[in-house]
Tab-separated table of C-alpha atoms and ligand atoms in Angstrom:
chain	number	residue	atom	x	y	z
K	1	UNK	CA	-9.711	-48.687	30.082
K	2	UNK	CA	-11.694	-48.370	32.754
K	3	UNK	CA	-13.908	-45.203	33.820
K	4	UNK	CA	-11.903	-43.326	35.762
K	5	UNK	CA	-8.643	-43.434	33.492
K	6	UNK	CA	-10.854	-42.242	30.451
K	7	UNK	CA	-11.951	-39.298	32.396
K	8	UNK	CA	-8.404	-38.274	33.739
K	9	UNK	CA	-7.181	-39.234	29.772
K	10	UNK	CA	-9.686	-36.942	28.548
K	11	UNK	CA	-9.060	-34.061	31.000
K	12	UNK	CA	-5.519	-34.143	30.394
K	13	UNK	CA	-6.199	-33.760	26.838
K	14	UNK	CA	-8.532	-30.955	26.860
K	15	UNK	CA	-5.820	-29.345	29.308
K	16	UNK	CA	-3.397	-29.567	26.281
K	17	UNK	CA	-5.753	-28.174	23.665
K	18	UNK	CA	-6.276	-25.207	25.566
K	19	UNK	CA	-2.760	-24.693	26.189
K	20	UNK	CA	-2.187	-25.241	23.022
K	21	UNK	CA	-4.989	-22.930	21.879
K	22	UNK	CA	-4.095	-20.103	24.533
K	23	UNK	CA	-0.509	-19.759	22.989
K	24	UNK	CA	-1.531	-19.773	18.893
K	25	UNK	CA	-3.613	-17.150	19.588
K	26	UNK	CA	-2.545	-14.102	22.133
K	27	UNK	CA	-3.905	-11.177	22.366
K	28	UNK	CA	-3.306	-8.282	19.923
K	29	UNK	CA	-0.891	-5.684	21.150
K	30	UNK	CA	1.731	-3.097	20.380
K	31	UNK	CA	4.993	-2.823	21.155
K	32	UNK	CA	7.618	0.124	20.718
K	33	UNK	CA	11.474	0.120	20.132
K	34	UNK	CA	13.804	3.056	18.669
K	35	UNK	CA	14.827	2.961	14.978
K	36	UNK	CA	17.189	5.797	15.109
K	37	UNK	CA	17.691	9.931	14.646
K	38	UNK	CA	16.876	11.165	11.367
K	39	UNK	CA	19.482	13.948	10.180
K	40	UNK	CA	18.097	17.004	11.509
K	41	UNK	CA	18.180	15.004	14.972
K	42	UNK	CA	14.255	13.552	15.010
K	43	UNK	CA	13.440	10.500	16.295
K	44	UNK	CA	12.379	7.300	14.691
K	45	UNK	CA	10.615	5.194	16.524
K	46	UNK	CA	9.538	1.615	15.278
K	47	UNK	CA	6.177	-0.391	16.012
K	48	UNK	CA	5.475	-3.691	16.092
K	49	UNK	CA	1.755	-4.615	15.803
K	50	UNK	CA	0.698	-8.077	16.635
K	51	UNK	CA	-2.571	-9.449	15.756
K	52	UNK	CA	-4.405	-12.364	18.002
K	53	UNK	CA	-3.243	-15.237	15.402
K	54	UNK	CA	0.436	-13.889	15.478
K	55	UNK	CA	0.600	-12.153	11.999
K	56	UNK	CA	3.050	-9.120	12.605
K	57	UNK	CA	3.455	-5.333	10.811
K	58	UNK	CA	6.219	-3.207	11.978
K	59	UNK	CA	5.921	0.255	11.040
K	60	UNK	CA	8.498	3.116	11.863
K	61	UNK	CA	6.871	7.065	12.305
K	62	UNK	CA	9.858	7.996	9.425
K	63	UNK	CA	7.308	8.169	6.578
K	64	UNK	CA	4.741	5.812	8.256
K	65	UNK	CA	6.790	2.974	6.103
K	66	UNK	CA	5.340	-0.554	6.290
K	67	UNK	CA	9.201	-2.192	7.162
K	68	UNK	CA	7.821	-6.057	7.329
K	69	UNK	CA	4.361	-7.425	7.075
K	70	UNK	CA	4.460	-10.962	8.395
K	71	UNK	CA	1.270	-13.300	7.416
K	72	UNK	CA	0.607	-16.986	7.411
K	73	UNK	CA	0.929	-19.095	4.392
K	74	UNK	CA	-1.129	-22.241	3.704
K	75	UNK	CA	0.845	-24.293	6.214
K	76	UNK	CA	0.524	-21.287	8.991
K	77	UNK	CA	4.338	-20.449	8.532
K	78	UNK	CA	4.715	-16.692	8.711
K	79	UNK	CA	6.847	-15.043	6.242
K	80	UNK	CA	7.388	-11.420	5.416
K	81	UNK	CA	5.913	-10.528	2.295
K	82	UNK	CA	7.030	-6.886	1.758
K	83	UNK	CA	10.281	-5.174	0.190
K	84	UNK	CA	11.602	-2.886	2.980
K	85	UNK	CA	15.019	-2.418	5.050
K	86	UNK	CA	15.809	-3.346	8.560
K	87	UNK	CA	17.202	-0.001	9.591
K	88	UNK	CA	16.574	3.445	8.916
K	89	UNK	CA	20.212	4.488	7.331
K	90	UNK	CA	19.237	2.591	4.449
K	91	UNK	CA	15.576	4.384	4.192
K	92	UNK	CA	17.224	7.736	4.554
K	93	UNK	CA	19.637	6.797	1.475
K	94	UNK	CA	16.772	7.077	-0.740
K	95	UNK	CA	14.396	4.062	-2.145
K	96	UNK	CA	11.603	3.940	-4.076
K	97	UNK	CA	8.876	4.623	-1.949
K	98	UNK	CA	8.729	1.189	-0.147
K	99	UNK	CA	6.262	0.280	2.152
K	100	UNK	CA	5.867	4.321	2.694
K	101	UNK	CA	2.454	6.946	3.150
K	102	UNK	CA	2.274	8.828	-0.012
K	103	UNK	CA	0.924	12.433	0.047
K	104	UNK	CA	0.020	15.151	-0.316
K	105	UNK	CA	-0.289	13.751	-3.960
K	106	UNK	CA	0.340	10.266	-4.702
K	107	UNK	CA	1.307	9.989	-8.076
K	108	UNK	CA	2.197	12.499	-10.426
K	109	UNK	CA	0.675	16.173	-11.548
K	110	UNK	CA	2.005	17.273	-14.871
K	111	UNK	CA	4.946	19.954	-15.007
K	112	UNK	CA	4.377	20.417	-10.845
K	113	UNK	CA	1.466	22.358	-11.851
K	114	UNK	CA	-2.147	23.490	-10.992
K	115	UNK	CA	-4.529	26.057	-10.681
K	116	UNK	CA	-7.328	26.029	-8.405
K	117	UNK	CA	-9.396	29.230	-7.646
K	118	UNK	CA	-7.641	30.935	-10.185
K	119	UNK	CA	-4.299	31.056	-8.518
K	120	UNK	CA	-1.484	28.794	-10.184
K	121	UNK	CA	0.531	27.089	-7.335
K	122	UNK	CA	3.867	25.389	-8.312
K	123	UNK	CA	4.991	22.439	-6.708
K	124	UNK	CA	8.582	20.647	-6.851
K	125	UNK	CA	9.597	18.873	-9.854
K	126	UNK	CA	10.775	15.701	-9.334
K	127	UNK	CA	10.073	12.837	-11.862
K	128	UNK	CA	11.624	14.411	-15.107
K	129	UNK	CA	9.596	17.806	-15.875
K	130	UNK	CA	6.766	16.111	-13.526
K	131	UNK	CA	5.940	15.998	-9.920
K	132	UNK	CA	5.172	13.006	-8.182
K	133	UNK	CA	4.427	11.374	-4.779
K	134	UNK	CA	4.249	14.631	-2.971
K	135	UNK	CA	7.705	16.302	-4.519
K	136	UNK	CA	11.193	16.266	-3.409
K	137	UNK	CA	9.997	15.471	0.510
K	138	UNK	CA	6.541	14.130	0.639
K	139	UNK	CA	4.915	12.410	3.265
K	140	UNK	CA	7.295	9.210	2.527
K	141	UNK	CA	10.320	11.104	4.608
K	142	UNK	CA	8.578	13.238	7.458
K	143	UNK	CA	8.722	11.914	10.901
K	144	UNK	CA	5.035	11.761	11.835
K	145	UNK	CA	3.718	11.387	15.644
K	146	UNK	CA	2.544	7.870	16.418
K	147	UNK	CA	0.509	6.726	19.015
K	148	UNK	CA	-1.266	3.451	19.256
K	149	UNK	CA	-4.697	3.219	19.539
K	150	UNK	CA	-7.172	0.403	21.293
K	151	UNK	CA	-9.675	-0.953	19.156
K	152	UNK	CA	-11.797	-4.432	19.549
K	153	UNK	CA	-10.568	-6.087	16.571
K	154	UNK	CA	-6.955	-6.095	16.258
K	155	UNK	CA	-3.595	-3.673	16.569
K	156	UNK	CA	-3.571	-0.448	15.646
K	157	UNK	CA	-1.082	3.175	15.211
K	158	UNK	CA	-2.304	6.470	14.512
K	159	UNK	CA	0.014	8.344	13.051
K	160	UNK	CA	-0.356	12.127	12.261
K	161	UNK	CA	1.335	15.163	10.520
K	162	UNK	CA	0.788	18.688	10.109
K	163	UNK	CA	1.740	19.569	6.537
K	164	UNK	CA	2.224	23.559	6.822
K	165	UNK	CA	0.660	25.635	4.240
K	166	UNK	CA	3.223	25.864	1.219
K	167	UNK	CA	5.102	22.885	1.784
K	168	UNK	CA	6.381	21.296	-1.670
K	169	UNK	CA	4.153	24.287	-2.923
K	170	UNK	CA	0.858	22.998	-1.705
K	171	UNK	CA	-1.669	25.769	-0.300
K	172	UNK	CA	-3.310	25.542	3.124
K	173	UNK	CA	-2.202	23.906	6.606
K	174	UNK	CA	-3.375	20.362	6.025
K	175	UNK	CA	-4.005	17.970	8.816
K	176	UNK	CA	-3.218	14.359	8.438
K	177	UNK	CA	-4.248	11.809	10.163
K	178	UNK	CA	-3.259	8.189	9.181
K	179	UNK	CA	-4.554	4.624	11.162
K	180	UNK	CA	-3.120	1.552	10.471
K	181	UNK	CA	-4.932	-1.556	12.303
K	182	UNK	CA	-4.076	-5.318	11.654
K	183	UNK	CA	-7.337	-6.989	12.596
K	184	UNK	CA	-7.293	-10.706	13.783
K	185	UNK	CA	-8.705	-11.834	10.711
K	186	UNK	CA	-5.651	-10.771	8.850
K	187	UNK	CA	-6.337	-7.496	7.306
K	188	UNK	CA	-4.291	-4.667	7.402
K	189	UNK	CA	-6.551	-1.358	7.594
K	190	UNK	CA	-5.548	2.147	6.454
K	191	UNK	CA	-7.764	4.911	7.193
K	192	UNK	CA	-6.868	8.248	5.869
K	193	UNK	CA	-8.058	11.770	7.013
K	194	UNK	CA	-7.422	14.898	6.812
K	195	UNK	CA	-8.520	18.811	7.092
K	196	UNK	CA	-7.026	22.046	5.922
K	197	UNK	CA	-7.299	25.425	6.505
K	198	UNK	CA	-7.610	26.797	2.856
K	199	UNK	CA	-8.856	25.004	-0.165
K	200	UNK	CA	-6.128	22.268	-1.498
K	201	UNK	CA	-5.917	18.972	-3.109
K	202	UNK	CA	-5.038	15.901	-1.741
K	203	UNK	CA	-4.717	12.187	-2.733
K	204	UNK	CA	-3.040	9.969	-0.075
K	205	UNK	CA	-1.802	6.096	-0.896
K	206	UNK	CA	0.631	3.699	0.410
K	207	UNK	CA	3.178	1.830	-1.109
K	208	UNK	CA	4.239	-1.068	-0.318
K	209	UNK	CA	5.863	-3.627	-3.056
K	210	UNK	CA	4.570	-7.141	-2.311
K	211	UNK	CA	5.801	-10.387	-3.232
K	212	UNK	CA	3.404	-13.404	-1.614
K	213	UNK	CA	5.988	-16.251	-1.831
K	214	UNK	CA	8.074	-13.919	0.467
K	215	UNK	CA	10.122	-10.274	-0.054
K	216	UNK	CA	13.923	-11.025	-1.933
K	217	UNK	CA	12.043	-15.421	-3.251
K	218	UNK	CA	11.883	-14.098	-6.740
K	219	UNK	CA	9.891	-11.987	-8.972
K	220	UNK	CA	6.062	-11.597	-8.736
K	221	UNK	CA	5.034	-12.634	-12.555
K	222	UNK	CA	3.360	-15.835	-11.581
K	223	UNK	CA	1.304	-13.695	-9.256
K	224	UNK	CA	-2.625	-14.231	-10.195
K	225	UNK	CA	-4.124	-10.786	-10.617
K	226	UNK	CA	-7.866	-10.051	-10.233
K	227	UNK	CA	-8.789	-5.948	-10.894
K	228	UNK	CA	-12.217	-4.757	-11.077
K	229	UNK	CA	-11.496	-2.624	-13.741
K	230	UNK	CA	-13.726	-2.213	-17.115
K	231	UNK	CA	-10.907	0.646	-18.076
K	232	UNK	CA	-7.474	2.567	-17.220
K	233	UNK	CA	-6.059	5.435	-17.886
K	234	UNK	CA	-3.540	5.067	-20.485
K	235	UNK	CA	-0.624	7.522	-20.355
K	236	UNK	CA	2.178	9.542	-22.402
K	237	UNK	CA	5.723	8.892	-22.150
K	238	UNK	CA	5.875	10.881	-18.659
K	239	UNK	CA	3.549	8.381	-17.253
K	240	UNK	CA	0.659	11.590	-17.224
K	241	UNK	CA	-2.410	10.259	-17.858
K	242	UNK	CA	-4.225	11.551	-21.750
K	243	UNK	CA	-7.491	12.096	-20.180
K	244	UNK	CA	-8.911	9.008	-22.156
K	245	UNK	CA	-10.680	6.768	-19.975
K	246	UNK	CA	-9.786	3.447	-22.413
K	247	UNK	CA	-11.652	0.013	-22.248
K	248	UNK	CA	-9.530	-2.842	-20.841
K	249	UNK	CA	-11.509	-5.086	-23.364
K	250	UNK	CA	-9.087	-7.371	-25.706
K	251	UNK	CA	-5.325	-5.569	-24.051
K	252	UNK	CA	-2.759	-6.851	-21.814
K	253	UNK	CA	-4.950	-4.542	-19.327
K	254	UNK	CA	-8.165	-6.746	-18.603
K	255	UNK	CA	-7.741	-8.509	-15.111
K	256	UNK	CA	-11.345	-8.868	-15.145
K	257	UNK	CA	-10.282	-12.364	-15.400
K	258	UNK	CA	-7.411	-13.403	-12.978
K	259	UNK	CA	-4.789	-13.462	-15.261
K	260	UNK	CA	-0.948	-13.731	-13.971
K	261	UNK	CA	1.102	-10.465	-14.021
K	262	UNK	CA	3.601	-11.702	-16.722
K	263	UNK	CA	1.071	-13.422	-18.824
K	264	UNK	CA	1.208	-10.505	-21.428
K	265	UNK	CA	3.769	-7.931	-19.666
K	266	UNK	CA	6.255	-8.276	-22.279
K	267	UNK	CA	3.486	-7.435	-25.483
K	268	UNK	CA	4.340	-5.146	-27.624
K	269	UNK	CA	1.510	-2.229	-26.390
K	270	UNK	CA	2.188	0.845	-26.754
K	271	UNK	CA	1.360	1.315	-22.911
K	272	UNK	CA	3.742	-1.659	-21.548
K	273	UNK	CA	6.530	-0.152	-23.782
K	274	UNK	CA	5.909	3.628	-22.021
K	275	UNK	CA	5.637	2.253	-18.947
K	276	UNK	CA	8.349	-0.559	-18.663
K	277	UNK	CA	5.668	-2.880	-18.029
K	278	UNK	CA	2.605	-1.866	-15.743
K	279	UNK	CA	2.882	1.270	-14.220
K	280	UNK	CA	-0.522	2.272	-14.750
K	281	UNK	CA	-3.969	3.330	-12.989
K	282	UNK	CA	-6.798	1.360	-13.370
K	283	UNK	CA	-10.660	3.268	-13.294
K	284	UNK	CA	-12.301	1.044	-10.472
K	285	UNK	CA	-16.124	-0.523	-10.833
K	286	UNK	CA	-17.823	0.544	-8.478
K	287	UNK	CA	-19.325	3.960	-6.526
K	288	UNK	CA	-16.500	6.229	-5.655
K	289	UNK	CA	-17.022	5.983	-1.247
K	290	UNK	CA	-18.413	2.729	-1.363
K	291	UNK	CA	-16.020	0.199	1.094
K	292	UNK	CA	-15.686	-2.631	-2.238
K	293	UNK	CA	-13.435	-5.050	-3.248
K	294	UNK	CA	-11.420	-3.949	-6.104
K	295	UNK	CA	-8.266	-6.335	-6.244
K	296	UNK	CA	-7.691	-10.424	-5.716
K	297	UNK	CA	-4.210	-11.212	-6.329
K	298	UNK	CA	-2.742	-15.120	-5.304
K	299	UNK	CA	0.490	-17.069	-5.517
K	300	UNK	CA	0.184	-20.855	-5.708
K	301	UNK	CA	3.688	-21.866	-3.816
K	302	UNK	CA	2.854	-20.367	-0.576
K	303	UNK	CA	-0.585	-20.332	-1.235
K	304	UNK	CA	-1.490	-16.888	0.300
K	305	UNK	CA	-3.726	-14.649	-1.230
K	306	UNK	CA	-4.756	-10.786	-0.610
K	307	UNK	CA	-7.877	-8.970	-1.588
K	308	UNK	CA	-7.839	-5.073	-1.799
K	309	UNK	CA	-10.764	-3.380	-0.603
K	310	UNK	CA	-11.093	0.607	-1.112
K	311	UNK	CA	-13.614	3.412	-0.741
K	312	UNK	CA	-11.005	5.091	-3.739
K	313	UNK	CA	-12.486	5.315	-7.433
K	314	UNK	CA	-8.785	4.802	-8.526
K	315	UNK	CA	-5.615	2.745	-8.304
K	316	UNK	CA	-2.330	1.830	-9.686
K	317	UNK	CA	-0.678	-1.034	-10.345
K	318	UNK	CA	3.078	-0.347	-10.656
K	319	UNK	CA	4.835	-4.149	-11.615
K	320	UNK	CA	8.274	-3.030	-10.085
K	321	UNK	CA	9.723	-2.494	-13.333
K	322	UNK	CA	12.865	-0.115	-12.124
K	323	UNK	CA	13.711	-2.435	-9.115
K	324	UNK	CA	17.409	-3.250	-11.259
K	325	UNK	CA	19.283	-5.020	-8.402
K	326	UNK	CA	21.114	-2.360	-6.996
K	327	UNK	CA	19.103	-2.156	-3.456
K	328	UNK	CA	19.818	-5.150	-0.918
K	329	UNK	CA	17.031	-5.065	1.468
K	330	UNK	CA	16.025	-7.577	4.782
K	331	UNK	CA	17.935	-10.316	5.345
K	332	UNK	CA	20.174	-9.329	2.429
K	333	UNK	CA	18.162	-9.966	-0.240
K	334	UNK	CA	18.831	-8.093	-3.670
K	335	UNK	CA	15.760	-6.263	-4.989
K	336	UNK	CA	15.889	-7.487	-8.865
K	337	UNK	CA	13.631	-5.751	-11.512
K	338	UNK	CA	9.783	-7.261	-10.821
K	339	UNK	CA	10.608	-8.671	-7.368
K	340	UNK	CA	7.658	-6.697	-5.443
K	341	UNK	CA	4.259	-5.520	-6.815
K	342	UNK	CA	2.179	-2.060	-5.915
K	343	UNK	CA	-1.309	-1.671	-6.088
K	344	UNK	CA	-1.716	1.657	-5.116
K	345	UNK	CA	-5.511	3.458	-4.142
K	346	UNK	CA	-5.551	6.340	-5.068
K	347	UNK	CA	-7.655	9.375	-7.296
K	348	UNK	CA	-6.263	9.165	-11.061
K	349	UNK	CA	-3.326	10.925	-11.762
K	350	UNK	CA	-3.137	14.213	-12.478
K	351	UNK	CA	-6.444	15.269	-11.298
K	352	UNK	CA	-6.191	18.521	-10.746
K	353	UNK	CA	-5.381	19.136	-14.711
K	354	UNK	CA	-8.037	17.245	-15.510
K	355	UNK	CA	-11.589	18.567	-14.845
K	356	UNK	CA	-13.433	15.212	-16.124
K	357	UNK	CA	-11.588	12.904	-13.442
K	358	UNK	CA	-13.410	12.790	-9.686
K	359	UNK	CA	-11.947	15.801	-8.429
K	360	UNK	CA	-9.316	16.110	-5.370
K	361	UNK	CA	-9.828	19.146	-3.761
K	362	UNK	CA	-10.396	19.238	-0.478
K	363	UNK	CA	-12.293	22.330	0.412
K	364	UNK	CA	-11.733	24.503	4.066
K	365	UNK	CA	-13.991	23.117	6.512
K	366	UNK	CA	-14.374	19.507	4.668
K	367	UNK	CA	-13.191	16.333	5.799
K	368	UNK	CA	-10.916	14.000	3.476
K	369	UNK	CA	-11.682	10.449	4.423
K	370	UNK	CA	-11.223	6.636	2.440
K	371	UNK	CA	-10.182	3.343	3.802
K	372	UNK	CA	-8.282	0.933	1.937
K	373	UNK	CA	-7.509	-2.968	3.539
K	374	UNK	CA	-4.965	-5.382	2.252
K	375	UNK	CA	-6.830	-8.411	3.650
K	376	UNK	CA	-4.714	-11.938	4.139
K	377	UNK	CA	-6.168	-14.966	3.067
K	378	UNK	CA	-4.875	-18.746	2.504
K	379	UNK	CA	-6.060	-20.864	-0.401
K	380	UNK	CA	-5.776	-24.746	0.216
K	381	UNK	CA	-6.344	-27.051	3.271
K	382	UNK	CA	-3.558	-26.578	6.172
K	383	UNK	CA	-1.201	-29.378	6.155
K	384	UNK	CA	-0.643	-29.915	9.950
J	1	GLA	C1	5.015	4.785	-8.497
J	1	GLA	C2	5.166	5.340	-9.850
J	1	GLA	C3	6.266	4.638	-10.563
J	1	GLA	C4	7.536	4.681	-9.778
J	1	GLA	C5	7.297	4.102	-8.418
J	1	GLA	C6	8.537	4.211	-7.588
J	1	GLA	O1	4.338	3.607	-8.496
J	1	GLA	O2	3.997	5.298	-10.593
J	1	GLA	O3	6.464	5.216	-11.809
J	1	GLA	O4	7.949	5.998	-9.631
J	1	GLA	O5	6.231	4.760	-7.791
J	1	GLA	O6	9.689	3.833	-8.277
């Protein structure tokens, strides 16, 4: 070849590259489309965040609910890797919790009550004599306000809520604000916050059921779990927490060493049997504030892995034992027992009856504030 035609050969090729290169990865942006009127005539709005390397989360204001989380697998196909629905009717015909903002309490508080201050406050009942995930209309089915936000690194939504004083039976006018961002390097960020007006409690989460090898492909048993854990808090039959703080150490409960989620789920332990399998909250190494990884979980057909990072000293893994098959979610796929996963950061349950756990009030004039990332990962080489 002679001079010339290298040069030309080797500019048209670098021309190619960075076409190539300009159109895997975009710029990170937000985009807005309605999702429908919720019965009392609000509207639902839904948002589409879209990172630089074209992962995707949609997220409708209706409960701040995670609807699809799109992220590569080890050949750089996206799939979506949450349980969810694809319109809102089916959200407002009740589900369990997917993909939603729990609060003001996530989890439960025995016999929907407390007493802080002196003052008992009763709070809806709803999980047999037991309240749980903020009571008959928590934080998982207001419509929040959304906004999106610029940041540096990614896509992000604010979302916020005024929870008026006596809601569900909570005390004080508590502020919320919630940010989702999906960074370019494939995390997806949740930063809580909030403020109140009179001395409460709060302990926010989110819920999303995940299944790596793709939401509806199957249950999530052969998922690899990693937890951080040296102990749980084992529970009674109403899934409220003894107060014993029990060592992992030789029970179905050590993850200390990743260990696939069906490996022992059908023991016969006393805890598996109360809780249908894991449904449990796991005490968290680590300083309670301190941004640390707590969670590794992986799945060897797609190859994607997520870590789970948290500032929270607790958090529950919940192996979506009552999925039965009766909910068809996205693309028509039916939601069997175990087909999506929770690992939900959080305080322990039932805090507020139980003085030796990190407490969760949040006192007037105090800010509530913890971060928890889902972060993305890949394990083996990309086959191109
Ligand atoms: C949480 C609870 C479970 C169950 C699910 C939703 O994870 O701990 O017991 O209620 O939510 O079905």
């Amino acid at each position: 070849m002679k001079p010339v035609k290298v040069l030309y050969f080797a500019l048209i090729c670098s021309a190619m590259i960075l076409l190539l290169n300009l159109n895997a990865y975009g710029q990170a942006k937000v985009t807005k489309e309605g999702f429908g009127k919720t019965p009392d005539g609000q509207d639902a709005d839904i948002y589409t965040l879209t990172n630089s390397g074209g992962a995707e989360v949609k997220i409708t204001n209706y409960g701040g609910i995670v609807t699809s989380l799109r992220v590569p697998d080890r050949n750089g196909k996206l799939d979506d890797i949450v349980l969810g629905f694809d319109n809102l009717d089916a959200y407002l015909k009740g589900h369990p919790y997917f993909g939603a903002i729990i609060g003001r309490y996530g989890n439960r508080i025995a016999k929907g009550r407390f007493t802080l201050h002196g003052v008992e406050y009763k709070l809806a009942v709803n999980n047999g004599e037991n309240h749980l995930h903020g009571g008959t209309k928590g934080f998982d089915k207001v419509v929040w306000n959304a906004k999106p936000r610029k940041v540096a690194n990614g896509a992000a939504l604010e979302l916020t809520y005024l929870n008026k004083d006596g809601e569900e039976g909570y005390p004080g006018n508590l502020s919320v604000k919630v940010v989702y961002t999906l960074t370019n390097a494939n995390e997806l960020k949740i930063d809580y916050s909030a403020t109140t007006d009179k001395d409460t409690v709060v302990n926010l989460t989110h819920h999303s059921y995940f299944n790596l090898a793709g939401q509806g492909n199957g249950d999530i048993l052969n998922h690899r779990l990693f937890v951080n854990a040296a102990r749980f808090t084992p529970t009674d039959a109403g899934s409220i927490p003894t107060g014993e703080l029990r060592s992992v150490r030789g029970t179905p409960f050590d993850f200390t060493r990743a260990t696939t989620i069906g490996a022992r789920i059908n023991q016969d332990y006393e805890q598996l049997r109360l809780g249908k399998g894991y449904d449990h909250n796991f005490v968290l190494n680590g300083k309670i504030g301190t941004l640390r990884r707590v969670a590794r979980v992986s799945e060897s057909t797609s190859g994607r892995a997520m870590e789970v990072w948290t500032t929270e000293p607790g958090m529950q893994l919940y192996s979506g034992n009552f999925l039965d098959g009766t909910l068809t979610g996205k693309d028509g796929k039916v939601y069997q027992q175990r087909y999506g996963f929770c690992l939900e950061t959080q305080h322990y349950p039932d805090s507020p009856n139980k003085p030796k756990f990190p407490t969760t009030v949040l006192r007037k004039g105090d800010r509530y504030h913890t971060i928890t990332i889902y972060k993305f990962s890949v394990r083996g080489a990309k086959i191109d």
